[in-house]
PDB file of C-alpha atoms in Angstrom:
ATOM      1  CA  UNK A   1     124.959-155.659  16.658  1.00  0.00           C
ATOM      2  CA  UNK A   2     127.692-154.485  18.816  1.00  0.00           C
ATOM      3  CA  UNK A   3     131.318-155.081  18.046  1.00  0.00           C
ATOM      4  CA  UNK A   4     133.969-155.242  20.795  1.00  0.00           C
ATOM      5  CA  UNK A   5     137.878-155.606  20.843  1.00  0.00           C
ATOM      6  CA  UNK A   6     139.928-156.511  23.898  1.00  0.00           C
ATOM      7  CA  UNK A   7     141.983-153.371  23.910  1.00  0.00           C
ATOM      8  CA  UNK A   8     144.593-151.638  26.123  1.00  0.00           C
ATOM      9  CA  UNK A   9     146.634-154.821  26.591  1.00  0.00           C
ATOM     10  CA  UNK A  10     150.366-152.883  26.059  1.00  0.00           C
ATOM     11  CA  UNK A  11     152.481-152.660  29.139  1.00  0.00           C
ATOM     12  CA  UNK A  12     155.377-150.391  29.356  1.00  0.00           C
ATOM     13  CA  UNK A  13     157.441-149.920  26.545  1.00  0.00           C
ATOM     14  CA  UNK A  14     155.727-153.310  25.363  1.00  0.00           C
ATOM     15  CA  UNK A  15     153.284-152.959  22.870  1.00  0.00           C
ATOM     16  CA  UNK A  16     150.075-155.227  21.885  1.00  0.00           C
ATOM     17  CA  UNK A  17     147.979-154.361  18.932  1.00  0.00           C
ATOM     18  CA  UNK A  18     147.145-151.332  17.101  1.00  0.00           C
ATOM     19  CA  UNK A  19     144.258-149.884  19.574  1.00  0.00           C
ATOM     20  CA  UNK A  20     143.237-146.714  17.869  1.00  0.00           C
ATOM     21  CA  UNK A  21     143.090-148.415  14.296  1.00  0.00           C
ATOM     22  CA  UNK A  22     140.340-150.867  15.840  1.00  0.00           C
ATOM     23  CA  UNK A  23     138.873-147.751  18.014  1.00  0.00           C
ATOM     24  CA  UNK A  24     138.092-146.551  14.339  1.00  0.00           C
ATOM     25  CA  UNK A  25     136.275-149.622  13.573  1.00  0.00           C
ATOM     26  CA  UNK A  26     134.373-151.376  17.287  1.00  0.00           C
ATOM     27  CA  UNK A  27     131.462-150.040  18.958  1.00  0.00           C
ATOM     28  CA  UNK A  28     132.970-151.326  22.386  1.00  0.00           C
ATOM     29  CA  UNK A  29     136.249-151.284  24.189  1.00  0.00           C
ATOM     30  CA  UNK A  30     137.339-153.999  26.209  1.00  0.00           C
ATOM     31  CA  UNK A  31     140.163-152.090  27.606  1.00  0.00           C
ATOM     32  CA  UNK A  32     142.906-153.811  29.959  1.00  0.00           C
ATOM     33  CA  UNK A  33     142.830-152.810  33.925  1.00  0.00           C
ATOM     34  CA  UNK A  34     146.728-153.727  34.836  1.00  0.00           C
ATOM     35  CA  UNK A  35     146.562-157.027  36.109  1.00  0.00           C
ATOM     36  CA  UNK A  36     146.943-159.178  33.135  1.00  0.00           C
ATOM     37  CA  UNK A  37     147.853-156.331  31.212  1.00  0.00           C
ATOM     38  CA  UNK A  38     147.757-152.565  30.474  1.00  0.00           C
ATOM     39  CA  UNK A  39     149.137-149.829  33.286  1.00  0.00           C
ATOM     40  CA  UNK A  40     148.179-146.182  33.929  1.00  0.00           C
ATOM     41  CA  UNK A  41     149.803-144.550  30.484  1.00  0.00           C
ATOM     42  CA  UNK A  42     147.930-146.878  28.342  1.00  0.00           C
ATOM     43  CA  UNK A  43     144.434-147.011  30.377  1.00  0.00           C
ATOM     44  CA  UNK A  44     144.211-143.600  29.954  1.00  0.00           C
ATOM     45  CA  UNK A  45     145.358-143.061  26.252  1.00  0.00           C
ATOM     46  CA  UNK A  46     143.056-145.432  25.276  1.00  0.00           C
ATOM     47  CA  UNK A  47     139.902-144.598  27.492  1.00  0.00           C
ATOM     48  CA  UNK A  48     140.908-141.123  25.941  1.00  0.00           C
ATOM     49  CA  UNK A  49     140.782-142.371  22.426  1.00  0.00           C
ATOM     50  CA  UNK A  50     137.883-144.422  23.034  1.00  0.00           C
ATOM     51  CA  UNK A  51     135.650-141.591  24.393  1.00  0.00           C
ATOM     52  CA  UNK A  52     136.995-138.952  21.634  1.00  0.00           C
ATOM     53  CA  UNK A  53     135.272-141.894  19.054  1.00  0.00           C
ATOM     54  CA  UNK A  54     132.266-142.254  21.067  1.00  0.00           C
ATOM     55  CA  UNK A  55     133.191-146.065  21.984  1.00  0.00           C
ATOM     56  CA  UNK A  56     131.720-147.635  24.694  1.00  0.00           C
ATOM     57  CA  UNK A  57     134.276-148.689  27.699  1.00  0.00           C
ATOM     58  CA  UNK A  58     134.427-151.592  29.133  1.00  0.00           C
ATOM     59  CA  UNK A  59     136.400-152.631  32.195  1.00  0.00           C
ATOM     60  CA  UNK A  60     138.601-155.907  30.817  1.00  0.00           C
ATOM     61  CA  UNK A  61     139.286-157.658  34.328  1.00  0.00           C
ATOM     62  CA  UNK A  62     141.516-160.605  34.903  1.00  0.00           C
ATOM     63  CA  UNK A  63     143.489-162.500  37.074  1.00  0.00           C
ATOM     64  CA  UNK A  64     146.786-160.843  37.999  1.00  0.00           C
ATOM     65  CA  UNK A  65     149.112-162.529  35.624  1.00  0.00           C
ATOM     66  CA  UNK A  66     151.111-160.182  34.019  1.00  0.00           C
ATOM     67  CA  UNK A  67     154.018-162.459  33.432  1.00  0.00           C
ATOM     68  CA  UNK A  68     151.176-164.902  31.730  1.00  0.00           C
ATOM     69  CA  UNK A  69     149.090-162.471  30.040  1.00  0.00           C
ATOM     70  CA  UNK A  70     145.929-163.636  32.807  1.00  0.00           C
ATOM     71  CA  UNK A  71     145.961-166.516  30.256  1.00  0.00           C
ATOM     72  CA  UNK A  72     146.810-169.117  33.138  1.00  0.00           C
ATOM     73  CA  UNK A  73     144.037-170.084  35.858  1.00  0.00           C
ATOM     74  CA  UNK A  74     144.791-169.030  39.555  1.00  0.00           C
ATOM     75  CA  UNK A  75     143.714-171.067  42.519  1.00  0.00           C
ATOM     76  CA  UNK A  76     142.237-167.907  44.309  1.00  0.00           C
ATOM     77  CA  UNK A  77     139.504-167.600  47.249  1.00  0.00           C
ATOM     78  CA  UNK A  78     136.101-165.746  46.049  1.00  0.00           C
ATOM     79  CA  UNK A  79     136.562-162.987  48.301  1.00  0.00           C
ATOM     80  CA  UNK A  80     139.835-162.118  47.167  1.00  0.00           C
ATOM     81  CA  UNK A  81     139.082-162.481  43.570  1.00  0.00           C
ATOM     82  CA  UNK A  82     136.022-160.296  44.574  1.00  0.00           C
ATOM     83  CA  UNK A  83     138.260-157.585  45.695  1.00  0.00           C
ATOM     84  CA  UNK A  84     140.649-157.910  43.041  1.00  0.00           C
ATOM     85  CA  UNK A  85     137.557-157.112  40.423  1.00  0.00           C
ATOM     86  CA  UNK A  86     136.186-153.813  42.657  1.00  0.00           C
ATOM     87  CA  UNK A  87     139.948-152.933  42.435  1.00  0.00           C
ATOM     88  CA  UNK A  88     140.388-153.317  38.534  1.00  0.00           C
ATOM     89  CA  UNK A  89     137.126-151.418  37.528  1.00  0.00           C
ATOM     90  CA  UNK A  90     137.946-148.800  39.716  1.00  0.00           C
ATOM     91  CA  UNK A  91     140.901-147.898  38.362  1.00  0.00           C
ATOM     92  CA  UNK A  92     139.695-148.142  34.913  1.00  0.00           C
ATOM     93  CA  UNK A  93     137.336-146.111  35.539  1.00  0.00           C
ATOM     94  CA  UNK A  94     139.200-143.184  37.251  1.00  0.00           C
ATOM     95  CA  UNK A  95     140.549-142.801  33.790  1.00  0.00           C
ATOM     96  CA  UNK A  96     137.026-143.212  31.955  1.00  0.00           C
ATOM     97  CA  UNK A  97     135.494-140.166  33.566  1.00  0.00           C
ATOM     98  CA  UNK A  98     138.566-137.989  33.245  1.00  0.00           C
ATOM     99  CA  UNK A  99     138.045-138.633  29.853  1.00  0.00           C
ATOM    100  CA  UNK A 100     134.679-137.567  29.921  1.00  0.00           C
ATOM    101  CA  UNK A 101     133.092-141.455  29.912  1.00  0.00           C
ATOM    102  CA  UNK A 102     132.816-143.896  32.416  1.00  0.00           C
ATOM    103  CA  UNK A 103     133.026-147.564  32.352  1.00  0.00           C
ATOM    104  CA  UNK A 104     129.482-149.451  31.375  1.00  0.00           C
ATOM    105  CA  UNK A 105     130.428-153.065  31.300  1.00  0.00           C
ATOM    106  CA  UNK A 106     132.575-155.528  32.264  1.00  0.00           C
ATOM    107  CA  UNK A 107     133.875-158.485  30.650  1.00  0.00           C
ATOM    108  CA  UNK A 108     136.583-161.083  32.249  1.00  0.00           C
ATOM    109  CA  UNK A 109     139.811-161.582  30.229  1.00  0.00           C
ATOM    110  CA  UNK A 110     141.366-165.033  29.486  1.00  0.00           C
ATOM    111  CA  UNK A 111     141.410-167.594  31.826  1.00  0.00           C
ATOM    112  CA  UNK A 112     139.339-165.952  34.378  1.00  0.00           C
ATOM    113  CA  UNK A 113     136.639-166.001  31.534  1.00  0.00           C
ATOM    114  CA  UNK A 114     137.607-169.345  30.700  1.00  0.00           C
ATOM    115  CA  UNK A 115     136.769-170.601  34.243  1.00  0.00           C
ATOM    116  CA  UNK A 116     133.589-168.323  35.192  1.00  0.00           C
ATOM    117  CA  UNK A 117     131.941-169.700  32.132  1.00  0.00           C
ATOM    118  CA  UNK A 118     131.855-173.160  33.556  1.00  0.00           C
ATOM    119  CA  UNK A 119     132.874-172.970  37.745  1.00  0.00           C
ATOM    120  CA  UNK A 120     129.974-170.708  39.717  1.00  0.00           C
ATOM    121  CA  UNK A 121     131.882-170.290  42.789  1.00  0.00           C
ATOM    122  CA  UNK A 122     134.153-168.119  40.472  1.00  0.00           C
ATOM    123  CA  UNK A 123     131.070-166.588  38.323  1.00  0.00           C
ATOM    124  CA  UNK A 124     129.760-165.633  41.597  1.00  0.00           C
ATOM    125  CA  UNK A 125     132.728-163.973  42.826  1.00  0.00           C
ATOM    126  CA  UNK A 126     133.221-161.720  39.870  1.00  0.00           C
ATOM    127  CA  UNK A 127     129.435-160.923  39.922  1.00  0.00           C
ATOM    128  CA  UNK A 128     129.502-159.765  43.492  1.00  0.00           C
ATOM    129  CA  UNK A 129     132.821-157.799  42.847  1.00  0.00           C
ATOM    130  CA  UNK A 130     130.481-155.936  39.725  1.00  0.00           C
ATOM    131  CA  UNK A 131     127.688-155.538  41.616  1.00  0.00           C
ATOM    132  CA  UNK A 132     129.536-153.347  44.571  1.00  0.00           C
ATOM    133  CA  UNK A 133     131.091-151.257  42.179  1.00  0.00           C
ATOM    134  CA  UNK A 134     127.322-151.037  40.756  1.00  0.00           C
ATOM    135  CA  UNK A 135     124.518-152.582  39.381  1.00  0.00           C
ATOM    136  CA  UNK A 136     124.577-150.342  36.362  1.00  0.00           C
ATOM    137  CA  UNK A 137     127.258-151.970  34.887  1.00  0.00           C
ATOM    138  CA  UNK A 138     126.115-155.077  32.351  1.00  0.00           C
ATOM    139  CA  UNK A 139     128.945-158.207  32.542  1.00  0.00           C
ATOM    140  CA  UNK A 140     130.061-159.512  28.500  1.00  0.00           C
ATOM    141  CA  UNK A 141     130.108-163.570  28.789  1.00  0.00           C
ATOM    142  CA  UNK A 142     129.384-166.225  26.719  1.00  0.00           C
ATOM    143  CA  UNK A 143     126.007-167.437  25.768  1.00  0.00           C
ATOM    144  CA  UNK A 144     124.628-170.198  28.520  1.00  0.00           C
ATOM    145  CA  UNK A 145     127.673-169.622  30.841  1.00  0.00           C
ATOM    146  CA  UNK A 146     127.778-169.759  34.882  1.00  0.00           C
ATOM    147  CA  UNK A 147     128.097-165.913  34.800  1.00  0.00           C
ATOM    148  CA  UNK A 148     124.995-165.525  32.516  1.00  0.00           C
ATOM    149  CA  UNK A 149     122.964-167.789  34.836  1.00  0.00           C
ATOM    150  CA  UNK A 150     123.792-165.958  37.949  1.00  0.00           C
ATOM    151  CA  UNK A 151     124.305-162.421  36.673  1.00  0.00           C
ATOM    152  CA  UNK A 152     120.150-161.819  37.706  1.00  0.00           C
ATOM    153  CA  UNK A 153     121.200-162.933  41.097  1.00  0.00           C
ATOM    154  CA  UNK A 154     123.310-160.269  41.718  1.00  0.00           C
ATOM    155  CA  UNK A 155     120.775-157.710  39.921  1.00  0.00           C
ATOM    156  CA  UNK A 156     122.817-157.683  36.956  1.00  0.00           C
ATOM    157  CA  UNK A 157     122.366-158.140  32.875  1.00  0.00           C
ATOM    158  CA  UNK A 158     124.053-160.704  31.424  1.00  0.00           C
ATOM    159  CA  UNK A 159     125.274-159.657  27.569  1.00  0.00           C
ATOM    160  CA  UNK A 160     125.564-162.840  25.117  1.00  0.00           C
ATOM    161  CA  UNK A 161     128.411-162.099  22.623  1.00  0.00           C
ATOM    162  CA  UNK A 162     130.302-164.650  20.351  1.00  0.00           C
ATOM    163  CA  UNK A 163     134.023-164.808  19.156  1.00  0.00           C
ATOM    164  CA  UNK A 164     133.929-164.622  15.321  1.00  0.00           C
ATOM    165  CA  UNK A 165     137.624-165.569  15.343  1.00  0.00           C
ATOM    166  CA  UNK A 166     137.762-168.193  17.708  1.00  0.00           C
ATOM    167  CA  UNK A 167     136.622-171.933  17.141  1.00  0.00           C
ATOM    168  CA  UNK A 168     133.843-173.734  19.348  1.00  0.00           C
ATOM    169  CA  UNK A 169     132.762-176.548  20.879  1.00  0.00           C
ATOM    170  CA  UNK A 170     129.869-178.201  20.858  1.00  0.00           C
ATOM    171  CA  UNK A 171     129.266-177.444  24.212  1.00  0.00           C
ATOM    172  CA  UNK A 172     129.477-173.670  23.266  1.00  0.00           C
ATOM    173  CA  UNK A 173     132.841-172.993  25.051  1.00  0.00           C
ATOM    174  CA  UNK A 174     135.664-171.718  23.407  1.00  0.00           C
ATOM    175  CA  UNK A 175     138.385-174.643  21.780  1.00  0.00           C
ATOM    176  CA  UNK A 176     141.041-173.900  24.107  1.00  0.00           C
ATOM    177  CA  UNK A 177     144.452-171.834  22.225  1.00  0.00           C
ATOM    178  CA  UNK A 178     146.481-174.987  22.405  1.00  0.00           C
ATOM    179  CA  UNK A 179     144.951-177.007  20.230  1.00  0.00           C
ATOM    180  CA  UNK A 180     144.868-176.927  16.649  1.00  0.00           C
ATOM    181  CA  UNK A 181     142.504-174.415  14.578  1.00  0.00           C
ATOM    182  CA  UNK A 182     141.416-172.528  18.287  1.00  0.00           C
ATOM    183  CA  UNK A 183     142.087-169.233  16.256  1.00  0.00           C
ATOM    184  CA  UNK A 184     140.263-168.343  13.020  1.00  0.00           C
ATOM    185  CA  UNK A 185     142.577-166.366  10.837  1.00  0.00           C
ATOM    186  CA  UNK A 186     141.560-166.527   7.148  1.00  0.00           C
ATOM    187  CA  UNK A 187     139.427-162.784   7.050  1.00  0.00           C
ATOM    188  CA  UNK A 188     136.667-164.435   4.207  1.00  0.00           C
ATOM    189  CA  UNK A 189     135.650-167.118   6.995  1.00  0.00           C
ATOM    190  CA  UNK A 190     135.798-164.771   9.735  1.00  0.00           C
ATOM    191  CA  UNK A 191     133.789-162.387   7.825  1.00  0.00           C
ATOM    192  CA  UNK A 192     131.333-164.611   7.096  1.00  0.00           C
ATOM    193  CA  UNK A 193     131.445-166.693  10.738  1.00  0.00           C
ATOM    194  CA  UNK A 194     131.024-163.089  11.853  1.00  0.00           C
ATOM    195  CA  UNK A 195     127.581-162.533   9.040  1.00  0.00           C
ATOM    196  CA  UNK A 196     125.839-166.122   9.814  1.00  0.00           C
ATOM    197  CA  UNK A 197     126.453-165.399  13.995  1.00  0.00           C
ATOM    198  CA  UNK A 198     124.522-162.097  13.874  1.00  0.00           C
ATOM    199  CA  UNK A 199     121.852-162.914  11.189  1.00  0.00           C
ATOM    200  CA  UNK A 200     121.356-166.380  12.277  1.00  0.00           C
ATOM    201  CA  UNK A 201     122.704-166.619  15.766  1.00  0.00           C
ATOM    202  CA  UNK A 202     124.452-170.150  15.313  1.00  0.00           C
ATOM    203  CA  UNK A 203     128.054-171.281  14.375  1.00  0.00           C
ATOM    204  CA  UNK A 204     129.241-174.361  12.945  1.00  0.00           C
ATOM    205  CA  UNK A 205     131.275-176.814  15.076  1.00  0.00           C
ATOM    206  CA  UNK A 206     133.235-179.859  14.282  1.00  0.00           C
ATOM    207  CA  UNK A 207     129.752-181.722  15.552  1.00  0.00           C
ATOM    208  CA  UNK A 208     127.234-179.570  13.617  1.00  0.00           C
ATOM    209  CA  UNK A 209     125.784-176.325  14.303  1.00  0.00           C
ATOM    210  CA  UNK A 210     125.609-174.202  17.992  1.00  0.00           C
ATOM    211  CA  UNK A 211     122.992-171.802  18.599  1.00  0.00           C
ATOM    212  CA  UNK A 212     124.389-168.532  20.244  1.00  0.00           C
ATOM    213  CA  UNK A 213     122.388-165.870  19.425  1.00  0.00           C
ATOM    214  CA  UNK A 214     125.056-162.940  20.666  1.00  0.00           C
ATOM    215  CA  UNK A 215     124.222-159.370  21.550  1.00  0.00           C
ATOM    216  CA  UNK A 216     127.975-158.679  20.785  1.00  0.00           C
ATOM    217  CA  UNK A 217     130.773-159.915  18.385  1.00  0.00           C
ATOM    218  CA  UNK A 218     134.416-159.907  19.706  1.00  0.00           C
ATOM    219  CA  UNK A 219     137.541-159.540  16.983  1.00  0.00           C
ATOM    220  CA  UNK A 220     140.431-159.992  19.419  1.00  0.00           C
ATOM    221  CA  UNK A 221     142.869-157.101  19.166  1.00  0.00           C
ATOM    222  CA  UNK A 222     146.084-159.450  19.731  1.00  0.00           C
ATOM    223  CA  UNK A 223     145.072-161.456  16.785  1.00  0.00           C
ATOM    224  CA  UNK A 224     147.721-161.282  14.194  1.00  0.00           C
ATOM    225  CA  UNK A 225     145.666-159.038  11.495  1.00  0.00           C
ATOM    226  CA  UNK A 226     143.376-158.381  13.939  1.00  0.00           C
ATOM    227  CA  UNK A 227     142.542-154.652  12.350  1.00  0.00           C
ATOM    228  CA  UNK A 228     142.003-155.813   9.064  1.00  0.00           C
ATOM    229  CA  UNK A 229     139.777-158.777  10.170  1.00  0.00           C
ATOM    230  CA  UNK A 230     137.934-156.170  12.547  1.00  0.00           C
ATOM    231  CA  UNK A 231     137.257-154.075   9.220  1.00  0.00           C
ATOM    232  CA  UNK A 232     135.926-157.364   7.461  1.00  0.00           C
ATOM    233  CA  UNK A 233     133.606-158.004  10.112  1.00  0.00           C
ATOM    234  CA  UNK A 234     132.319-154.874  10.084  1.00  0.00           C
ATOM    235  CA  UNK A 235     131.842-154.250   6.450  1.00  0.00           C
ATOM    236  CA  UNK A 236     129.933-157.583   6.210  1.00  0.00           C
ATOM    237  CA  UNK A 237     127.777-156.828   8.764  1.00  0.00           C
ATOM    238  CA  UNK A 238     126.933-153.607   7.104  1.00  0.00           C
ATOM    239  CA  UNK A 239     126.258-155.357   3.317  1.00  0.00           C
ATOM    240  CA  UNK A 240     123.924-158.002   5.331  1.00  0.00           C
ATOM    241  CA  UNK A 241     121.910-154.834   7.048  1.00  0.00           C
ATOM    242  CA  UNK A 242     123.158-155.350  10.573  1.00  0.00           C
ATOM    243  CA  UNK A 243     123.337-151.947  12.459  1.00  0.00           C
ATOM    244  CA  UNK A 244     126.494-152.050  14.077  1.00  0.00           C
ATOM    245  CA  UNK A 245     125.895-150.410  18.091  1.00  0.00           C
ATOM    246  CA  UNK A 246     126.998-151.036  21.551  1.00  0.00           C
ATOM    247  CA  UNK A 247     124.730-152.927  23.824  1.00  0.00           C
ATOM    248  CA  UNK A 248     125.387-150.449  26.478  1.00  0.00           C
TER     249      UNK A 248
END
């Protein structure tokens, strides 16, 4: 099972997270790209860091919202939003292989995840913005989404992962951060969420049980004890015989 953390999400003298304590602990970096977070300083420490640990990089595009941390949607035209994704793995990148690594994967941040799960004209134009960077590259979504359905469209592998600290619904999207209980914090259930979505490949819901069956976990890394919950994960993985990998 793979473990990845949204990482690289600082800005300035503003920081988010503790990156290299979770670089100690994930098998995958989802590393900001500068448009709802991160700038040149922190995508290279971090792809630096990352590639020291042997971590897996992954391009962490969104919509350019720094001011809203890409967390609101943006009414933008495919082919713009197409560019916009070419543009943000390509700059990650530049700082992947000077590191000595190069980017593998890329997963959409926030609310440009939010809506390419369930809208396909926006699936479709992150796809097409992956697949002219290159096809090599495998796109991070969630389980039954737009993007999984098209990624083989645009010659591309779709990579199921699950959130084990973020409630669901029962149509297998994510309960959105304004309501109530969105964000699992107690480490025991996330632990165990974490255990039951890797060995079982379901999660309970307030309507019974989903079936996910993830290639991937995700701990967010702006989670308030998001290290320690990250260490949880892992070490119950480990005690339930789950080899802990990237996908890519």
């Amino acid at each position: 099972m793979d473990l990845n953390s949204d990482l690289g999400e600082g800005f300035g003298a503003w920081r988010m997270g503790d990156d290299e304590a979770m670089l100690d602990i994930v098998s995958s970096a989802n590393i900001a790209c500068g448009f709802h977070a991160g700038d040149p300083s922190v995508m290279r420490r971090v792809c630096e860091q990352a590639a020291e640990r042997g971590v897996t990089i992954g391009a962490h595009v969104g919509y350019r919202d720094l001011a809203g941390f890409g967390r609101r949607a943006l009414d933008i035209a495919p082919d713009d939003l197409t560019n916009e994704v070419m543009y943000q793995i390509g700059a990650l990148d530049t700082f992947a292989i000077a590191a000595g690594s190069g980017v593998k994967y890329v997963k959409p941040h926030g609310a440009l995840y939010n809506t390419a799960t369930v809208d396909s004209a926006q699936a479709a134009a992150v796809l097409d913005g992956i697949r002219r960077y290159g096809t090599d590259l495998a796109v991070l979504c969630l389980p039954g989404s737009e993007l999984e359905r098209l990624a083989p469209e645009f010659g591309l592998t779709a990579v199921a992962e699950a959130f084990a600290d973020r409630a669901y619904t029962p149509a297998g999207t994510l309960v959105s951060r304004q309501e109530p209980g969105a964000v699992v914090h107690d480490p025991d259930l996330v632990a165990k969420r974490a255990v039951t979505m890797a060995t079982a490949g379901e999660v309970e819901t307030a309507e019974g049980v989903l079936k996910l069956e993830p290639a991937s976990l995700c701990v967010h890394g702006d989670t308030p004890g998001a290290v320690e919950l990250a260490r949880r994960i892992r070490e119950g993985l480990v005690s339930a015989g789950v080899p802990i990998g990237s996908f890519a």
